[in-house]
PDB file of C-alpha atoms in Angstrom:
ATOM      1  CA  UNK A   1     121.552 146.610 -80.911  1.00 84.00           C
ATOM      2  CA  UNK A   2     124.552 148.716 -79.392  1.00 83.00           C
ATOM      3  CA  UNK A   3     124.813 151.559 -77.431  1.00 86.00           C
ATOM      4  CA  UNK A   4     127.372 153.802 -77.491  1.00 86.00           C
ATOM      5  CA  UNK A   5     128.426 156.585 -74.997  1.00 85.00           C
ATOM      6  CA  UNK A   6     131.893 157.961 -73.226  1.00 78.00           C
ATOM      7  CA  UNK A   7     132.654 156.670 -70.002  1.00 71.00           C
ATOM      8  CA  UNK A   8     133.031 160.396 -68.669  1.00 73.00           C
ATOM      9  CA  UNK A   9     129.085 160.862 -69.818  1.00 77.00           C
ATOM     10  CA  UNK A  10     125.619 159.455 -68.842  1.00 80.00           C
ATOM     11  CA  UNK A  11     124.310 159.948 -72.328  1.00 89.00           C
ATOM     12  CA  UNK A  12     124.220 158.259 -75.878  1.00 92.00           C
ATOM     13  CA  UNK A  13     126.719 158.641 -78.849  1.00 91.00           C
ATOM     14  CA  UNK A  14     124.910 156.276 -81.207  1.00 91.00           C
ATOM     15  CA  UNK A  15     122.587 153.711 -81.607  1.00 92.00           C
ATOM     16  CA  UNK A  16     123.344 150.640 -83.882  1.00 87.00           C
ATOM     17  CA  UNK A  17     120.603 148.592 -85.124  1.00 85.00           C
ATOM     18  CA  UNK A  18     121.290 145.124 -86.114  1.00 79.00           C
ATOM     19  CA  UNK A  19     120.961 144.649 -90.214  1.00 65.00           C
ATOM     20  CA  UNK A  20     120.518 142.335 -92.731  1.00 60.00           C
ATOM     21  CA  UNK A  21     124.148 142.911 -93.669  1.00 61.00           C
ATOM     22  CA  UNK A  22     126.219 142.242 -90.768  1.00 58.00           C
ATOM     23  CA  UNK A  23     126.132 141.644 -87.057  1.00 64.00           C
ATOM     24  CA  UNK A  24     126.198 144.752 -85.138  1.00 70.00           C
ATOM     25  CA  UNK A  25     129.016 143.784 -83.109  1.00 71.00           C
ATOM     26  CA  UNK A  26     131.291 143.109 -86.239  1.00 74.00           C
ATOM     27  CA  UNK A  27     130.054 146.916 -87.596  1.00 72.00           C
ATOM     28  CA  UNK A  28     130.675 148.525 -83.978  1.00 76.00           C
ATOM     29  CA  UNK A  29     134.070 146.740 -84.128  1.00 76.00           C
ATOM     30  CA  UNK A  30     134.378 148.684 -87.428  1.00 79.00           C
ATOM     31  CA  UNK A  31     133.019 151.810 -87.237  1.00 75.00           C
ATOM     32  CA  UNK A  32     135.024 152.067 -83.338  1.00 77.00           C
ATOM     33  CA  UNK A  33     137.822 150.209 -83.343  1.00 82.00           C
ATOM     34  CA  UNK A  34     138.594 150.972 -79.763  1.00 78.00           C
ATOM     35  CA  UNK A  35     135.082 150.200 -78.104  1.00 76.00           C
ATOM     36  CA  UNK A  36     134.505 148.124 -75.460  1.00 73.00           C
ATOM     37  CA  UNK A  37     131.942 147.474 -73.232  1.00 74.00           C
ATOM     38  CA  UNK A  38     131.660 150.051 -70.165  1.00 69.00           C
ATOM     39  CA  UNK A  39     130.780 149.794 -66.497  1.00 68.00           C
ATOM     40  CA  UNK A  40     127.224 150.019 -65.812  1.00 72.00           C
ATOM     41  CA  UNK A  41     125.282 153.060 -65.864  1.00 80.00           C
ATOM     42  CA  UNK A  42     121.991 153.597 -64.182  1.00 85.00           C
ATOM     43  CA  UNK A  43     120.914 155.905 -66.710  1.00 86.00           C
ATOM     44  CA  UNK A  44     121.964 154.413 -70.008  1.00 87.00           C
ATOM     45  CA  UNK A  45     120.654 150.832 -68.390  1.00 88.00           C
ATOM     46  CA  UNK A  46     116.992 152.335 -67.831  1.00 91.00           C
ATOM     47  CA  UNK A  47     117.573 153.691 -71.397  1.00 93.00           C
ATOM     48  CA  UNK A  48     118.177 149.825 -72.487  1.00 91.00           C
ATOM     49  CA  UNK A  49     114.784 148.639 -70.725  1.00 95.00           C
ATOM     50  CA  UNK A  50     112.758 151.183 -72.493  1.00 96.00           C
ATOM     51  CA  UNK A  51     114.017 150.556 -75.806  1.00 95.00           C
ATOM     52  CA  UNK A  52     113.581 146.683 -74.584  1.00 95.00           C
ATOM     53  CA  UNK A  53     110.367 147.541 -73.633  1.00 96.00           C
ATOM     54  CA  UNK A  54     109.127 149.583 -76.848  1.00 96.00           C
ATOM     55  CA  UNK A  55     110.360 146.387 -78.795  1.00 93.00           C
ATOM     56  CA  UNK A  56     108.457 144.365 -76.930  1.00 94.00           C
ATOM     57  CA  UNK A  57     104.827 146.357 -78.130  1.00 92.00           C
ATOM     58  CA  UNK A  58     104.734 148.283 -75.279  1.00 93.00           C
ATOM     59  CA  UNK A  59     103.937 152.094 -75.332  1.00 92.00           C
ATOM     60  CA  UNK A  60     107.163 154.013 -73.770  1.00 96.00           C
ATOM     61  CA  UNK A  61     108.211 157.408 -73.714  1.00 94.00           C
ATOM     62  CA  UNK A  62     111.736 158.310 -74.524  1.00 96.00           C
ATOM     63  CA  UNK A  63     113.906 160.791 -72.538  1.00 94.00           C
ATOM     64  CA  UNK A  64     115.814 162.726 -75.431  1.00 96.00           C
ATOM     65  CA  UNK A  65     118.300 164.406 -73.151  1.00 94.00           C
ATOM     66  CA  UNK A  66     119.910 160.693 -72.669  1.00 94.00           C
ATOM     67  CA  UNK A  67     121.174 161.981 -76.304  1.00 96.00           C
ATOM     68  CA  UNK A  68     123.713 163.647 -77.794  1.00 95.00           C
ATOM     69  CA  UNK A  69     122.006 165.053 -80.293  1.00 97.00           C
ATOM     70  CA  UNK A  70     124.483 168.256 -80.597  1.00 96.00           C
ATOM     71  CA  UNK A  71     126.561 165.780 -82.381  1.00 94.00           C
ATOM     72  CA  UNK A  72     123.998 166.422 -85.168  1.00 97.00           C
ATOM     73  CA  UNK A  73     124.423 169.393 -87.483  1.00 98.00           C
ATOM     74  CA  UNK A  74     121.473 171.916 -86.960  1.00 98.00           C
ATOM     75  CA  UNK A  75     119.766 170.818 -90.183  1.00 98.00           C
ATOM     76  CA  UNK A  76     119.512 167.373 -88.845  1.00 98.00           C
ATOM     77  CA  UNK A  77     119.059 168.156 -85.129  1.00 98.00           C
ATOM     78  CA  UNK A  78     115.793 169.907 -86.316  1.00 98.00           C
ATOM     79  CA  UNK A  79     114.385 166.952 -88.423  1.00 98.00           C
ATOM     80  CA  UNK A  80     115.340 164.448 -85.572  1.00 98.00           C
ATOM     81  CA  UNK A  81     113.275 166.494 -83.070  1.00 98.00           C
ATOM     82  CA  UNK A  82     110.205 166.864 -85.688  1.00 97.00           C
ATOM     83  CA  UNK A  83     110.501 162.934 -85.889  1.00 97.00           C
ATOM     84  CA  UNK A  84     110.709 162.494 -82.527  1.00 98.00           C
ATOM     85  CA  UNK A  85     107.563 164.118 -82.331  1.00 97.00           C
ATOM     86  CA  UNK A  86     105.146 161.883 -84.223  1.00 97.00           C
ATOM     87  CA  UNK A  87     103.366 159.613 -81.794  1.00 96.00           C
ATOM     88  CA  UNK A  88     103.256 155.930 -81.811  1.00 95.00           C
ATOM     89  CA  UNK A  89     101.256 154.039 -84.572  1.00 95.00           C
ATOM     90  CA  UNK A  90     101.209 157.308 -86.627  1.00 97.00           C
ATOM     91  CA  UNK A  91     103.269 158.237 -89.848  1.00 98.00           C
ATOM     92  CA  UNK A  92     104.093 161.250 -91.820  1.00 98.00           C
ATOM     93  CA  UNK A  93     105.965 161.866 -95.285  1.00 98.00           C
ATOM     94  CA  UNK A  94     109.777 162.993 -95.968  1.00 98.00           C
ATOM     95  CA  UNK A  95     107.823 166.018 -97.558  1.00 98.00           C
ATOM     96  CA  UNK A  96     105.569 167.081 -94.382  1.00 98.00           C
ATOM     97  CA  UNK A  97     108.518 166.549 -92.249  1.00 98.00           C
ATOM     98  CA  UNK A  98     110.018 169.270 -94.718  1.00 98.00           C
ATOM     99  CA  UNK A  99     107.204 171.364 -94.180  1.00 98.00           C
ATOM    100  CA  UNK A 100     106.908 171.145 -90.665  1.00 97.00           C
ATOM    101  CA  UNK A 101     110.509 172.420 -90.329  1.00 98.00           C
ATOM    102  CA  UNK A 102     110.005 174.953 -92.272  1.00 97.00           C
ATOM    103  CA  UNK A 103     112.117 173.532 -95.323  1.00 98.00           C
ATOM    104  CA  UNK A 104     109.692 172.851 -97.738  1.00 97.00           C
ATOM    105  CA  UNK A 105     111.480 171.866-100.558  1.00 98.00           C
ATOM    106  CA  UNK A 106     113.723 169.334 -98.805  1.00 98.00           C
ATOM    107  CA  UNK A 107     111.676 166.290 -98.631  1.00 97.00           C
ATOM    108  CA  UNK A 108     115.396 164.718-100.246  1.00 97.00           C
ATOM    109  CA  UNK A 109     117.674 165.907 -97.449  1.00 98.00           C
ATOM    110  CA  UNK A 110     115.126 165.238 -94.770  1.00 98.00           C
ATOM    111  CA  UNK A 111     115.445 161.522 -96.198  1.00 97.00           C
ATOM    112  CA  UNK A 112     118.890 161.535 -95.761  1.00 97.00           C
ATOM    113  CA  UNK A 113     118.849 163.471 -92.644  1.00 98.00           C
ATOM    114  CA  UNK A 114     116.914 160.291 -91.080  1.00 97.00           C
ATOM    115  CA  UNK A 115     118.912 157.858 -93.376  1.00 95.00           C
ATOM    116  CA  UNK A 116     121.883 158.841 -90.614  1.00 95.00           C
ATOM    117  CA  UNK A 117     119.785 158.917 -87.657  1.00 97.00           C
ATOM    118  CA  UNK A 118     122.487 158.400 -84.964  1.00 96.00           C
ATOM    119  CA  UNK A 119     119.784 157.011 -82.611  1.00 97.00           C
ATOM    120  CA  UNK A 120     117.570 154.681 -84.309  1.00 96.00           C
ATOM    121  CA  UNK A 121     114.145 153.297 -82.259  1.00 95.00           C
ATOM    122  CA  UNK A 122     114.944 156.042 -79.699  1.00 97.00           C
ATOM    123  CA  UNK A 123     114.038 159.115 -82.799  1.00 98.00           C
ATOM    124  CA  UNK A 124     111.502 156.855 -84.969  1.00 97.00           C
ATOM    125  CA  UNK A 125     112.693 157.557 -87.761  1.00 96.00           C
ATOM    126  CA  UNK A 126     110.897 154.465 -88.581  1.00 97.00           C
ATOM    127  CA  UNK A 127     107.405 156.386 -88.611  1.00 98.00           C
ATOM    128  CA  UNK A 128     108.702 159.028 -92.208  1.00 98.00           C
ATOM    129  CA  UNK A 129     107.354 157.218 -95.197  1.00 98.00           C
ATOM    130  CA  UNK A 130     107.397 158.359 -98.955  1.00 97.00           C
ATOM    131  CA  UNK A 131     104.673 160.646-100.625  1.00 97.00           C
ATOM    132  CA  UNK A 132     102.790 157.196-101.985  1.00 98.00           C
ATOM    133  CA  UNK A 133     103.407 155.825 -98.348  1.00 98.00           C
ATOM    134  CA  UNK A 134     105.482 153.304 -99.450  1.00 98.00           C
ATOM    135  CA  UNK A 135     108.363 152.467 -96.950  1.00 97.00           C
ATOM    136  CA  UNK A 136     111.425 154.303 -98.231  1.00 94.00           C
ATOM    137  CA  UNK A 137     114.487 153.152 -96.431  1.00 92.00           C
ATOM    138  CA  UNK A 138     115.708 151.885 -93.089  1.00 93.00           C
ATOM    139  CA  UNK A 139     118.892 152.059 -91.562  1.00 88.00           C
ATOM    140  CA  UNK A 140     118.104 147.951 -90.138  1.00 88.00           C
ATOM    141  CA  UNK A 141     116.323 147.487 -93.784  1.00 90.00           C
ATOM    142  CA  UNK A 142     112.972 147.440 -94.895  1.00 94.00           C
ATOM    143  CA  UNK A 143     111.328 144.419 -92.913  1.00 94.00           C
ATOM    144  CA  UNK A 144     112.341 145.860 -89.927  1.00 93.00           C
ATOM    145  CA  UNK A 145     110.755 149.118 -90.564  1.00 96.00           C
ATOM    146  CA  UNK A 146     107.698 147.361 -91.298  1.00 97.00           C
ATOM    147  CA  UNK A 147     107.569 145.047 -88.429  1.00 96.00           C
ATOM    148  CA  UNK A 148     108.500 148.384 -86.458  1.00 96.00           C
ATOM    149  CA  UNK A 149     105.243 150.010 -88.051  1.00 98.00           C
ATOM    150  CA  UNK A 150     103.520 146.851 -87.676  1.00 97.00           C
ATOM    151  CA  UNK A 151     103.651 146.476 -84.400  1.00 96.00           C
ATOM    152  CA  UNK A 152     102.740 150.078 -84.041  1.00 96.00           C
ATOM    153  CA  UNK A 153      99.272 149.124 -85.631  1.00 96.00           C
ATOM    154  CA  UNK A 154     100.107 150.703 -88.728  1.00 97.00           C
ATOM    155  CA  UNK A 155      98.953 148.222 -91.546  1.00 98.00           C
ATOM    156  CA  UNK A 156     100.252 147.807 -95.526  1.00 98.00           C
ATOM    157  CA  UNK A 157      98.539 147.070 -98.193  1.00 98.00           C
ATOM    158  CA  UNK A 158      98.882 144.586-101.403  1.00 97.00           C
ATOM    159  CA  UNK A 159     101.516 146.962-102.851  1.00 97.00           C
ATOM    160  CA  UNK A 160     103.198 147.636 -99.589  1.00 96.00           C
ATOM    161  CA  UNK A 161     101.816 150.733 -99.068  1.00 98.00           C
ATOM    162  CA  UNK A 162     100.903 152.287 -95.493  1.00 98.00           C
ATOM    163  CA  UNK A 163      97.334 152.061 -95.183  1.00 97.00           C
ATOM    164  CA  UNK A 164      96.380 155.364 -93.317  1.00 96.00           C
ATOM    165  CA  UNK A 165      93.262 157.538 -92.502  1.00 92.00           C
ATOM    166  CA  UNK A 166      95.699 160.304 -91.221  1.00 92.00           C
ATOM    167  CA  UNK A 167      99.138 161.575 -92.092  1.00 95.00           C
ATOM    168  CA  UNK A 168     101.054 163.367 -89.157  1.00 95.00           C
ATOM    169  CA  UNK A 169     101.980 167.071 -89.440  1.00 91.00           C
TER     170      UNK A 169
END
């Protein structure tokens, strides 16, 4: 995983998740040619542990002005903050998220609006499924939303469907 933030700023650009395609540090290298790893910051480091320990099964809570979310266009910035609202070890649909923001026909661009979630883990975009529950996609690929859900307590069944007794929102 890679964080990435300005020198002159205590707060987040992007999160890269590792993927089944290609190391992160070959697709940082990439995607910003002329990254390089920064003096420490208090801030960004406490950001680290959290996300280190919300990997690790632990409950956390996630301090969203650590991002720069008015990178995002409004569209986006409204589904990210709807996302970040579902609580651990529950899930809701690209449509209900669609809903909720008051966009009901655009289960489609909600999808996509998560499919270029800037910050990963921190917004769980992990926790929007498809109508039939099934996974849908995942910037880090499919088994890693699943293990993310998994270790959420959120369990699949036979057909790799979410087995729920609630949806959120």
């Amino acid at each position: 995983m890679a964080l990435l933030w300005r020198r002159d700023r205590s707060v987040v650009d992007r999160i890269l998740l590792p993927s089944a395609n290609g190391w992160t540090e070959k697709r940082l290298r990439r995607l910003f040619p002329g990254s390089r790893a920064g003096a420490p910051c208090r801030k960004l480091d406490e950001l680290a542990e959290v996300i280190v320990s919300f990997l690790s099964g632990r409950p956390v809570s996630f301090d969203l002005d650590l991002l720069r979310l008015d990178l995002c266009p409004p569209f986006q910035r409204r589904v990210l903050l709807a996302e970040a609202g579902i609580p651990r070890g529950r899930v809701s649909t690209y449509g209900r998220m669609a809903r909720r923001i008051g966009s009901p026909c655009a289960a489609r661009a909600v999808g996509t609006a998560l499919a270029k979630n800037p910050f990963p883990v921190v917004i769980p975009c992990h926790r929007a499924l498809r109508s039939d529950l099934s996974l849908g996609g995942y910037q880090g690929g499919l088994a890693m939303k699943r293990r993310l859900l998994e270790m959420e307590g959120i369990r699949f069944d036979h057909s790799g469907r979410a087995v729920v007794d609630t949806i959120y929102y």
